[in-house]
mmCIF file of C-alpha atoms in Angstrom:
data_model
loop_
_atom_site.group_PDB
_atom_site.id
_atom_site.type_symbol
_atom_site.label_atom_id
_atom_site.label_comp_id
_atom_site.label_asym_id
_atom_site.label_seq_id
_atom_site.Cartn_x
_atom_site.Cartn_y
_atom_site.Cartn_z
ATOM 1 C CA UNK A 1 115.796 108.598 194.366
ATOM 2 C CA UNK A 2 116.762 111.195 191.969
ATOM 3 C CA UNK A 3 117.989 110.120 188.438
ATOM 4 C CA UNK A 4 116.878 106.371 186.807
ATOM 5 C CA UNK A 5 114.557 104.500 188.660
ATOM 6 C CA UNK A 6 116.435 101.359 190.179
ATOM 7 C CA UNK A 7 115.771 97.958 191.740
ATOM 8 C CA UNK A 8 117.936 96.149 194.353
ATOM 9 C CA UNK A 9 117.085 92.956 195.767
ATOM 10 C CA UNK A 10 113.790 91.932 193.909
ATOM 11 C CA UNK A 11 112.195 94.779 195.883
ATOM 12 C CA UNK A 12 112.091 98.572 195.994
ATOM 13 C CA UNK A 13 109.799 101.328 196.962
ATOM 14 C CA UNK A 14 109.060 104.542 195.546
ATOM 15 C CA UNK A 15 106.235 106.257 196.830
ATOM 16 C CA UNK A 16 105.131 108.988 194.281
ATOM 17 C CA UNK A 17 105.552 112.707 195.107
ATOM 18 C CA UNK A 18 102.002 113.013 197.043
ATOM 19 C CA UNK A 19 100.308 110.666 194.428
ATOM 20 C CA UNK A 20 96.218 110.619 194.906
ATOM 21 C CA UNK A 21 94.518 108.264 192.643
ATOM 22 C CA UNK A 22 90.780 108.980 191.704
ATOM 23 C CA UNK A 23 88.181 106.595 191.988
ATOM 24 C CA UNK A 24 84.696 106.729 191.412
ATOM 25 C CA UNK A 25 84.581 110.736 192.201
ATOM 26 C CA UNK A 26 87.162 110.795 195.578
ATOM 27 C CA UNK A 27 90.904 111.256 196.058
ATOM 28 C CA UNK A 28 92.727 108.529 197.880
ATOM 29 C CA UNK A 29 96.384 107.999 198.628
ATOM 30 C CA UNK A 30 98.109 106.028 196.224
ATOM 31 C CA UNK A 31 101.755 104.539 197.526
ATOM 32 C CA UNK A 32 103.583 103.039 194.710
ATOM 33 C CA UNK A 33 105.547 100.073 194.931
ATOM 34 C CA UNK A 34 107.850 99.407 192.215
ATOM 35 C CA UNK A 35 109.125 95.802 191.544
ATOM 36 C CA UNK A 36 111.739 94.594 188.744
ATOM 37 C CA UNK A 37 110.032 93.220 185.882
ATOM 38 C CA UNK A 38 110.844 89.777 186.710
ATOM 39 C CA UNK A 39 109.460 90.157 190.011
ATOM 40 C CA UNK A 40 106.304 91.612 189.168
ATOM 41 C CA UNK A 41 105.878 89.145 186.272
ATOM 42 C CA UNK A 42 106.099 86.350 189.213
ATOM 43 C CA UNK A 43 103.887 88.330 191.459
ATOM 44 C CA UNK A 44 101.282 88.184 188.239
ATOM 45 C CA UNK A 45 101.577 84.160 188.491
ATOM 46 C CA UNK A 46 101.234 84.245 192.191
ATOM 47 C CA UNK A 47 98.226 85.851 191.973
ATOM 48 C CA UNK A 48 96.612 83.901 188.871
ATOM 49 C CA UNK A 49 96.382 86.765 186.165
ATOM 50 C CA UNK A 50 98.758 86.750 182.557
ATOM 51 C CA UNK A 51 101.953 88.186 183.514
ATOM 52 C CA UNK A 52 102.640 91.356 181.441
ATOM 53 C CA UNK A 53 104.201 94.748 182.322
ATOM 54 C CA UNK A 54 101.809 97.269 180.870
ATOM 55 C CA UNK A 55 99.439 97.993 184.077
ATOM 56 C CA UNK A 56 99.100 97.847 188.026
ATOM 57 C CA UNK A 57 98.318 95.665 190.011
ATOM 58 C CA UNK A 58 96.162 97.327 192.904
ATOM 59 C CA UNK A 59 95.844 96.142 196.680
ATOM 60 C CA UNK A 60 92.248 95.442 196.816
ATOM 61 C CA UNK A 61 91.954 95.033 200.635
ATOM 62 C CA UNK A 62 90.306 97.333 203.723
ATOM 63 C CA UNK A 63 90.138 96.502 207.555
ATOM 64 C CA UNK A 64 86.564 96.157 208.557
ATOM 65 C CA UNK A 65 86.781 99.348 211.263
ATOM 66 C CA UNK A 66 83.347 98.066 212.761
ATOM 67 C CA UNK A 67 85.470 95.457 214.089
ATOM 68 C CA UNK A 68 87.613 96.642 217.238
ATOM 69 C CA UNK A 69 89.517 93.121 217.469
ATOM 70 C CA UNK A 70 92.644 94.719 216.397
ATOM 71 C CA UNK A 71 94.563 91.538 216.783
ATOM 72 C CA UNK A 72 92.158 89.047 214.668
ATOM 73 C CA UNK A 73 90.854 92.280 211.949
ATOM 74 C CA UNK A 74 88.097 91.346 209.419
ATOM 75 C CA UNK A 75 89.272 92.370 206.188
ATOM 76 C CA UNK A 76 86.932 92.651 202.870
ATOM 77 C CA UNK A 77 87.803 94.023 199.188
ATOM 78 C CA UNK A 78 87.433 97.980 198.846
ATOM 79 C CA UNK A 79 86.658 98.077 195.638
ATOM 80 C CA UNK A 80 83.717 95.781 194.146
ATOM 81 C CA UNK A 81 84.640 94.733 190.654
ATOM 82 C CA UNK A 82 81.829 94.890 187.626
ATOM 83 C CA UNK A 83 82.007 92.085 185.817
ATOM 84 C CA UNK A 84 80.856 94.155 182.804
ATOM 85 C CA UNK A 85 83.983 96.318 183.006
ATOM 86 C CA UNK A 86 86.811 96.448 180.220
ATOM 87 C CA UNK A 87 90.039 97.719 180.465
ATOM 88 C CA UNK A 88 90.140 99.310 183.807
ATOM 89 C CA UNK A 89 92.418 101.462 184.684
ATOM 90 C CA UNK A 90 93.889 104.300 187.345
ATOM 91 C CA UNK A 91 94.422 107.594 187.269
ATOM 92 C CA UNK A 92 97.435 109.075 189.422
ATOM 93 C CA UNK A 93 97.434 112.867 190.468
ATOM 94 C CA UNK A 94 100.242 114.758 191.926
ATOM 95 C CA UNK A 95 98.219 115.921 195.245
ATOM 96 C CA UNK A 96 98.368 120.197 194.634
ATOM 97 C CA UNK A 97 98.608 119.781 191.253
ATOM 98 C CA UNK A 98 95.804 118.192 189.390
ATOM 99 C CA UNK A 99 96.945 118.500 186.055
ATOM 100 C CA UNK A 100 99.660 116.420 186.372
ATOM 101 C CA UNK A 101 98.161 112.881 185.814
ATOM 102 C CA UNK A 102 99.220 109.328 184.829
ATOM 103 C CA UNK A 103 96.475 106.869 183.406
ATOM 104 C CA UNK A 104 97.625 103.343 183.750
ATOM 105 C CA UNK A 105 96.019 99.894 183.274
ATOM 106 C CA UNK A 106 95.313 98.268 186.351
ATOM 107 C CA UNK A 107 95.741 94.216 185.406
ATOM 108 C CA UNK A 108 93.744 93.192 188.607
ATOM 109 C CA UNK A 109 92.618 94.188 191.875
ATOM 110 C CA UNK A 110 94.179 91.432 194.323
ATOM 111 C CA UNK A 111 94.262 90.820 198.347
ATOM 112 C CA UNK A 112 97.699 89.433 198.199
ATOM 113 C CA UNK A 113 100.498 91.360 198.005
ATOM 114 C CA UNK A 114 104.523 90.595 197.229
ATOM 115 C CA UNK A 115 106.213 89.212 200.092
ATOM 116 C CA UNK A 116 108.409 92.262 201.098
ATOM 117 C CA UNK A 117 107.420 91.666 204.463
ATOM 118 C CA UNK A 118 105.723 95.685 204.603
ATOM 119 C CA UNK A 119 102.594 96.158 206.053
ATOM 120 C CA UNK A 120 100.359 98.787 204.292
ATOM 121 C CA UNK A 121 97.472 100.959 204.848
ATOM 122 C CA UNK A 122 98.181 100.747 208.719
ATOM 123 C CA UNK A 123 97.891 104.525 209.166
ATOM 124 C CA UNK A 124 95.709 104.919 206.575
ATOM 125 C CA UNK A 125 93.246 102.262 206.229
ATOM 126 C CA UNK A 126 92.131 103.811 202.654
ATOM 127 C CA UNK A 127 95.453 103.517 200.845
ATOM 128 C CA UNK A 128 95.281 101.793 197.301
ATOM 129 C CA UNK A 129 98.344 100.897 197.044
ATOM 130 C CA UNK A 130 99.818 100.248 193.415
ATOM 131 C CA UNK A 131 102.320 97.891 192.390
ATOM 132 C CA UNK A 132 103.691 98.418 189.262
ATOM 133 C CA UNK A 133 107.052 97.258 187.342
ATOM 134 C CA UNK A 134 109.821 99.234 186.855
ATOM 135 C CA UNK A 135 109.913 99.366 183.264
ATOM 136 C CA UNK A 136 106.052 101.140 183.789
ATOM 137 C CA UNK A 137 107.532 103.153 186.434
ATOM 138 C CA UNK A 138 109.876 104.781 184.152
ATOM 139 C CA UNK A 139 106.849 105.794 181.368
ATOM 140 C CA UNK A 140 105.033 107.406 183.862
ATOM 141 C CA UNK A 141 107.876 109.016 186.048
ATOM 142 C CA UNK A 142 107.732 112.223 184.268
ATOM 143 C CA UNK A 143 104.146 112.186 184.387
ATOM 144 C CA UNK A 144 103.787 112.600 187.464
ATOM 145 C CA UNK A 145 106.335 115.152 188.588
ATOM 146 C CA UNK A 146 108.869 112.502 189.112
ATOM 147 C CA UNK A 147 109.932 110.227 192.608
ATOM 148 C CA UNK A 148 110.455 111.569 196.289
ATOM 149 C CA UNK A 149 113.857 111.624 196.842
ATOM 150 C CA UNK A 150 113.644 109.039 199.861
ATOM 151 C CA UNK A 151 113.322 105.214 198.506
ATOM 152 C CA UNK A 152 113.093 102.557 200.355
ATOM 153 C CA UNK A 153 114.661 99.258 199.236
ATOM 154 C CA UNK A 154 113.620 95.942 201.156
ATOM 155 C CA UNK A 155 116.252 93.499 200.971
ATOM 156 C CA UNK A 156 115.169 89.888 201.872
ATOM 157 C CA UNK A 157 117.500 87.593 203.269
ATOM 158 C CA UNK A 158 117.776 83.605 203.476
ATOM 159 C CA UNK A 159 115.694 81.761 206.216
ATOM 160 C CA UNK A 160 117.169 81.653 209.491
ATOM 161 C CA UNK A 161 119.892 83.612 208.685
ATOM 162 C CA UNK A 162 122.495 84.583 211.369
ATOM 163 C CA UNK A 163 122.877 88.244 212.682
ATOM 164 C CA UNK A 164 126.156 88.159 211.949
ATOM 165 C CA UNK A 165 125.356 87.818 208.076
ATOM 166 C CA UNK A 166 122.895 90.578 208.345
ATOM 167 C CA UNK A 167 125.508 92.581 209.182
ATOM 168 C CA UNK A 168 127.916 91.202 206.455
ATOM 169 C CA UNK A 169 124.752 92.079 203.938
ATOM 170 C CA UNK A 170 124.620 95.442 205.688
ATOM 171 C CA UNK A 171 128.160 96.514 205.137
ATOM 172 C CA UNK A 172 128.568 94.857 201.385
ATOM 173 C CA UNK A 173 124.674 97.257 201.118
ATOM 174 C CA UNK A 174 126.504 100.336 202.242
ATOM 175 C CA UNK A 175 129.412 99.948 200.097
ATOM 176 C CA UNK A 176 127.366 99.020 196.918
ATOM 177 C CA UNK A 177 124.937 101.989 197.404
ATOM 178 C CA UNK A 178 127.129 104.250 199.808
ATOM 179 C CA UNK A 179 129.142 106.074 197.207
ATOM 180 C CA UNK A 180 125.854 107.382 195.109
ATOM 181 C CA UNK A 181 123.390 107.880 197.735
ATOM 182 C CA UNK A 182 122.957 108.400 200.973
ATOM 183 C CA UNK A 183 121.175 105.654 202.741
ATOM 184 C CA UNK A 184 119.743 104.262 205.887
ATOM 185 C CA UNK A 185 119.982 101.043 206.799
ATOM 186 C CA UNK A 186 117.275 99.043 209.294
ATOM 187 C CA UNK A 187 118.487 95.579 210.535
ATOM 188 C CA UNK A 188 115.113 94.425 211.934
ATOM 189 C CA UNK A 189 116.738 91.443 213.386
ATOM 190 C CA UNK A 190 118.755 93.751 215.255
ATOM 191 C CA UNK A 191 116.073 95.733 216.391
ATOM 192 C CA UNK A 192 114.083 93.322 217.551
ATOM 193 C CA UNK A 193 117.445 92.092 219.246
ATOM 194 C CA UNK A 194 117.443 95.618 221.050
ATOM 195 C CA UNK A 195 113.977 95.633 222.479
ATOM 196 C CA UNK A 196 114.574 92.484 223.799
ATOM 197 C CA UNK A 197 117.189 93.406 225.930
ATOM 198 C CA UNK A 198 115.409 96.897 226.948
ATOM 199 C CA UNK A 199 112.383 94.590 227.969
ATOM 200 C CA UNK A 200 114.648 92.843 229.854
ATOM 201 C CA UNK A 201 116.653 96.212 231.151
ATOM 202 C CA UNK A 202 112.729 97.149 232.280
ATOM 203 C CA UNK A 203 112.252 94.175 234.083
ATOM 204 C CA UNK A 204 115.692 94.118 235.860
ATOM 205 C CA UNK A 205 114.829 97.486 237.517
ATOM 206 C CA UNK A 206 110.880 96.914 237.687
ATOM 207 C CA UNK A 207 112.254 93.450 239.700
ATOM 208 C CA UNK A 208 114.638 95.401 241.569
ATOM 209 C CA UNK A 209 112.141 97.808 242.760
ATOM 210 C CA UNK A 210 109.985 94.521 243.836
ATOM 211 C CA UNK A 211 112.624 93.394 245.934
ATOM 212 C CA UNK A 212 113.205 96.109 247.911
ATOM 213 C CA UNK A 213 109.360 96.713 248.740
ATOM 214 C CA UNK A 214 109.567 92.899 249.332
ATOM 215 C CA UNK A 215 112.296 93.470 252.070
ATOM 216 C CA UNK A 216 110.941 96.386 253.001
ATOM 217 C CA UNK A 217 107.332 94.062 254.408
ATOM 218 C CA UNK A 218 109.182 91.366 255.728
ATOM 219 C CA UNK A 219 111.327 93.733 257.796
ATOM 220 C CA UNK A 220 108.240 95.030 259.004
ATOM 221 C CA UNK A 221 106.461 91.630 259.501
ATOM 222 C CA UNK A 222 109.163 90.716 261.917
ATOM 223 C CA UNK A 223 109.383 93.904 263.843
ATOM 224 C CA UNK A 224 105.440 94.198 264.097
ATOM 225 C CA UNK A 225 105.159 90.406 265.051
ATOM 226 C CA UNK A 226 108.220 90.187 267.782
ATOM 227 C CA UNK A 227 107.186 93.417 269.297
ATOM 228 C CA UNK A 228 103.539 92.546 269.360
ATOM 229 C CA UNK A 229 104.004 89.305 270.981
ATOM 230 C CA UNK A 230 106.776 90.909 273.046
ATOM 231 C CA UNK A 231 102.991 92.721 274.321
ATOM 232 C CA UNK A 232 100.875 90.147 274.458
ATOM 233 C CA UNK A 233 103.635 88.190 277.332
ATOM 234 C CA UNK A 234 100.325 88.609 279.965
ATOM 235 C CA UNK A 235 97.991 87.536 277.648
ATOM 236 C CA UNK A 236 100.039 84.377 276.968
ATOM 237 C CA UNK A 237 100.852 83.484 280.481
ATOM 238 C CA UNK A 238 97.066 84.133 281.522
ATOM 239 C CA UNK A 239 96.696 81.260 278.938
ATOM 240 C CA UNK A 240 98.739 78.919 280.520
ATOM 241 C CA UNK A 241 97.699 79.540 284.007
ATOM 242 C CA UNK A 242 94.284 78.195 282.912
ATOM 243 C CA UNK A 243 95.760 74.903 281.366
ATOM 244 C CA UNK A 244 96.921 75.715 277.871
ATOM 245 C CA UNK A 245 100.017 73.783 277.199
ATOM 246 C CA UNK A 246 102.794 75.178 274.992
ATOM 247 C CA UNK A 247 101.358 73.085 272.288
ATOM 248 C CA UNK A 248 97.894 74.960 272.550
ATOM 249 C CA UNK A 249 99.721 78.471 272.229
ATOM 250 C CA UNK A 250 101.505 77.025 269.140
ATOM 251 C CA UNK A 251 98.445 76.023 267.391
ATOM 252 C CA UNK A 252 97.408 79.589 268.439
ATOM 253 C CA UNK A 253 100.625 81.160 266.625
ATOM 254 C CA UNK A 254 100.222 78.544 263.354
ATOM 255 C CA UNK A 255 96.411 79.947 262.848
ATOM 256 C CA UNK A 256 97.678 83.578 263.582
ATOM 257 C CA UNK A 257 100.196 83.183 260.913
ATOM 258 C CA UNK A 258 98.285 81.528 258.048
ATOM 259 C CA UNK A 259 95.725 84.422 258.987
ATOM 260 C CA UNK A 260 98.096 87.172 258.833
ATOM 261 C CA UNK A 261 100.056 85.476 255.508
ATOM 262 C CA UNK A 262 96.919 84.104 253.799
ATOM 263 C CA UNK A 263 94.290 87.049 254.234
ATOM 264 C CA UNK A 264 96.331 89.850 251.541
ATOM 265 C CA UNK A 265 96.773 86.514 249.045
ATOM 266 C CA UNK A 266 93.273 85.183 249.691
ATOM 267 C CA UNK A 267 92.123 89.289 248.882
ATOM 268 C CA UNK A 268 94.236 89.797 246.193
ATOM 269 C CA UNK A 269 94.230 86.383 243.728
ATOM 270 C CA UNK A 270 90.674 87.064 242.652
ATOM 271 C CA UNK A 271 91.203 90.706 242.207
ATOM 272 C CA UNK A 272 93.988 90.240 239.812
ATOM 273 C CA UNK A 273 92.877 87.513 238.284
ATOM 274 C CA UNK A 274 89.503 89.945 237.361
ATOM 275 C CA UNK A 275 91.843 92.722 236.548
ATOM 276 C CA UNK A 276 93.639 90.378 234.569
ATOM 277 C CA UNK A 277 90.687 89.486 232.485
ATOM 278 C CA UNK A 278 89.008 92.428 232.038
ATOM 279 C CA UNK A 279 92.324 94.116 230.566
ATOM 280 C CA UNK A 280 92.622 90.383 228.577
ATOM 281 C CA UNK A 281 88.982 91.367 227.086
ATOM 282 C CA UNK A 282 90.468 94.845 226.400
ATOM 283 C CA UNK A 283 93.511 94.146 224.301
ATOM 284 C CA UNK A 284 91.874 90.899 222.746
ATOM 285 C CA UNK A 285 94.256 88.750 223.743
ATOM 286 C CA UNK A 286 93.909 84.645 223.844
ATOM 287 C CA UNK A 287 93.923 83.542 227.455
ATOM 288 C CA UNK A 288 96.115 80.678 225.854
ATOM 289 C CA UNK A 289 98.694 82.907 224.921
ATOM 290 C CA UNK A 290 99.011 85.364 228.104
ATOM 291 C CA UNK A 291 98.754 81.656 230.200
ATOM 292 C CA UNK A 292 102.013 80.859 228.243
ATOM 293 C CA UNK A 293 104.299 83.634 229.103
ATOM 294 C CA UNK A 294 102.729 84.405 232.769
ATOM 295 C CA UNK A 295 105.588 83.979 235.507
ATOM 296 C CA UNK A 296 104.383 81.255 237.318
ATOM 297 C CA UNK A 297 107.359 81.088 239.311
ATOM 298 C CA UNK A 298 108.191 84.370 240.859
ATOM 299 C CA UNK A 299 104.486 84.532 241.396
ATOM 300 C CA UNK A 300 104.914 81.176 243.430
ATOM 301 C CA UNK A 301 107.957 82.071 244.929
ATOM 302 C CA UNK A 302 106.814 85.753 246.202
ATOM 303 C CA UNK A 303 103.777 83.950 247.537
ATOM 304 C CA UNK A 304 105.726 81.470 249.231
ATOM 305 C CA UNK A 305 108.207 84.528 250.776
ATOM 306 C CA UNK A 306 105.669 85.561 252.292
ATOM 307 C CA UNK A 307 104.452 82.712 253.948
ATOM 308 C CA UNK A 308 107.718 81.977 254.675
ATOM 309 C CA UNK A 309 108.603 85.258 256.393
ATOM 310 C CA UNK A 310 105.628 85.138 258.699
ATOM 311 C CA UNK A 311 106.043 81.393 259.858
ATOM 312 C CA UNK A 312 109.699 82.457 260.561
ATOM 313 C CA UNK A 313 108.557 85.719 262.643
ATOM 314 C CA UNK A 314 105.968 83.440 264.512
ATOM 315 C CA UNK A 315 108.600 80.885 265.004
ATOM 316 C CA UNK A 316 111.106 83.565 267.023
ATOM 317 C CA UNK A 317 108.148 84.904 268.719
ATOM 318 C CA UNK A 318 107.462 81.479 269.927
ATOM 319 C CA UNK A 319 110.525 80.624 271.066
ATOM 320 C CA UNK A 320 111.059 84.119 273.036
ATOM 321 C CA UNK A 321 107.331 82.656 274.129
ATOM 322 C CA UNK A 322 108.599 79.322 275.816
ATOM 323 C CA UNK A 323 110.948 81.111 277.378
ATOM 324 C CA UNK A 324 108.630 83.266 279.788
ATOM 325 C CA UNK A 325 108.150 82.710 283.517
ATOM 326 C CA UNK A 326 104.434 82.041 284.449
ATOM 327 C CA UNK A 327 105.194 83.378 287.875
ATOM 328 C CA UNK A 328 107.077 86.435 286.825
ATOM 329 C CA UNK A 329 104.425 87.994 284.102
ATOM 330 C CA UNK A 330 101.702 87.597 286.677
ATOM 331 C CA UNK A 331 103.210 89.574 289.080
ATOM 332 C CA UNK A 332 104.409 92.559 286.695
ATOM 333 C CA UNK A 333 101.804 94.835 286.383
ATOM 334 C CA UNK A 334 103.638 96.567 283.175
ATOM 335 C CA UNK A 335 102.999 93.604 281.302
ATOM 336 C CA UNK A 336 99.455 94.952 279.396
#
């Protein structure tokens, strides 16, 4: 932002021009977050320390990396405080240019951090990130080299807002800021709105796609099974001529089918269900919470298709079955 260092909305960011703080002999990035005074006097209370506008207030927090649990990550302070030290303080460096510098108090190292709803040091796990007031922000602005020209302003709304209020605070945004700068505006509500209904674009076609492979095998279930039987006429009436009733060849068709249905489930539960917890033990995800959103359902109900599908193809083979003449298939010598 080019010209006087502004606030809007309790909450603005301005990330210095390539700012590197030095610490204990290293350079490490240094992303300043300005607050309004009256916001970073609260965020003093919040954090139990005397509210005053003369210094920094540093993010004292670093992901354990030895820990791969991305979801649940161990976090511990990065920088151990002496209790013998006075007066600490930070000094800011514009990265290419060491002799521009900025020494400022630093009021406290602390773990929490303003609720702007940001998340920092995600790319960088070794950002310090300073929070400072605005009035501070303005001493030291010249100091070092001045702001980027992109500033990001968080703007928090009220609790459960509606989406059509975001985009009331949007436009009345736009036409406060519009005319001096040129801005960007995020609507994470509407966003989040978006990839919902790509997820469930994704899933429309993905489920698509499983339908017609699904139609695809039970076309081909009742073409194998009617033909094959269609075969096996002989075989049948051979059956009969020795004393198996109808009954007997049904039983005969039943276990055939619960074979032919139940062997690909009976192969393929326990692999997935290993596949499914190995990649569980992968991502580090709760059992608990993939067991609530699994689609018990459609896995049912494709399971159940194909049972279905089979017992139907058995049942038309079965009829065509009763329908044979004893007499007749013995005597055709094509029948093999």
């Amino acid at each position: 932002m080019s010209g006087e260092m502004k606030s809007f909305g309790g909450f603005s960011h301005a990330s210095g021009r390539d700012v590197k703080q030095a610490y204990g002999g290293f350079m490490v990035n240094a992303p300043i977050i300005i607050l309004d005074d009256n916001s970073f006097l609260t965020y003093c209370e919040q954090i139990g320390i005397s509210p005053r506008l003369d210094g920094a207030v540093v993010r004292n927090r670093i992901r354990d990396v030895t820990n791969p649990d991305f979801r649940h990550p161990d976090f511990m302070p990065y920088i151990k405080e002496k209790g013998s030290a006075e007066n600490p303080s930070s000094t800011l460096r514009q990265s290419g240019n060491e002799k521009v510098t900025a020494r400022i108090p630093v009021l406290s190292y602390a773990e929490k951090v303003p609720a702007s709803r940001e998340e920092y040091a995600t790319l960088d796990y070794y950002e310090l990130v300073h929070f400072l007031p605005v009035s501070l922000g303005k001493e030291i602005k010249a100091q070092i080299g001045g702001w980027e020209e992109n500033t990001c302003i968080c703007i928090l709304g009220e609790e459960n807002i509606t989406p059509v209020k975001l985009d009331a605070l949007e436009g009345e945004t736009k036409q406060l800021l519009g005319a001096k700068y040129e801005i960007e505006c995020e609507n994470h509500i509407r966003k989040y709105e978006i990839n919902n209904r790509q997820i469930q674009g994704m899933m429309a076609v993905l489920g698509g796609f499983c339908i017609l492979l699904a139609l695809i095998g039970i076309g081909n279930v009742f073409s194998n099974t009617v033909g094959f039987v269609h075969q096996r006429k002989r075989e049948f009436a051979r059956y009969m001529s020795v004393g198996v009733t109808p009954a007997g060849i049904r039983k005969i068709f039943c276990i055939e089918a619960l074979i032919l249905a139940g062997r690909p489930i009976q192969f393929t539960l326990p692999l997935a269900v290993a596949a499914v917890g190995y990649m569980l033990k992968l991502s580090y995800l709760e059992v608990g919470v993939f067991m609530a959103d699994v689609p018990f359902l459609p896995v049912i109900a494709f399971m159940l298709a194909a049972l279905g599908s089979v017992a139907f193809a058995y049942y038309l083979a079965w009829r065509n079955v009763r329908k044979i003449s004893l007499a007749q298939v013995l005597r055709d010598d094509t029948m093999m």
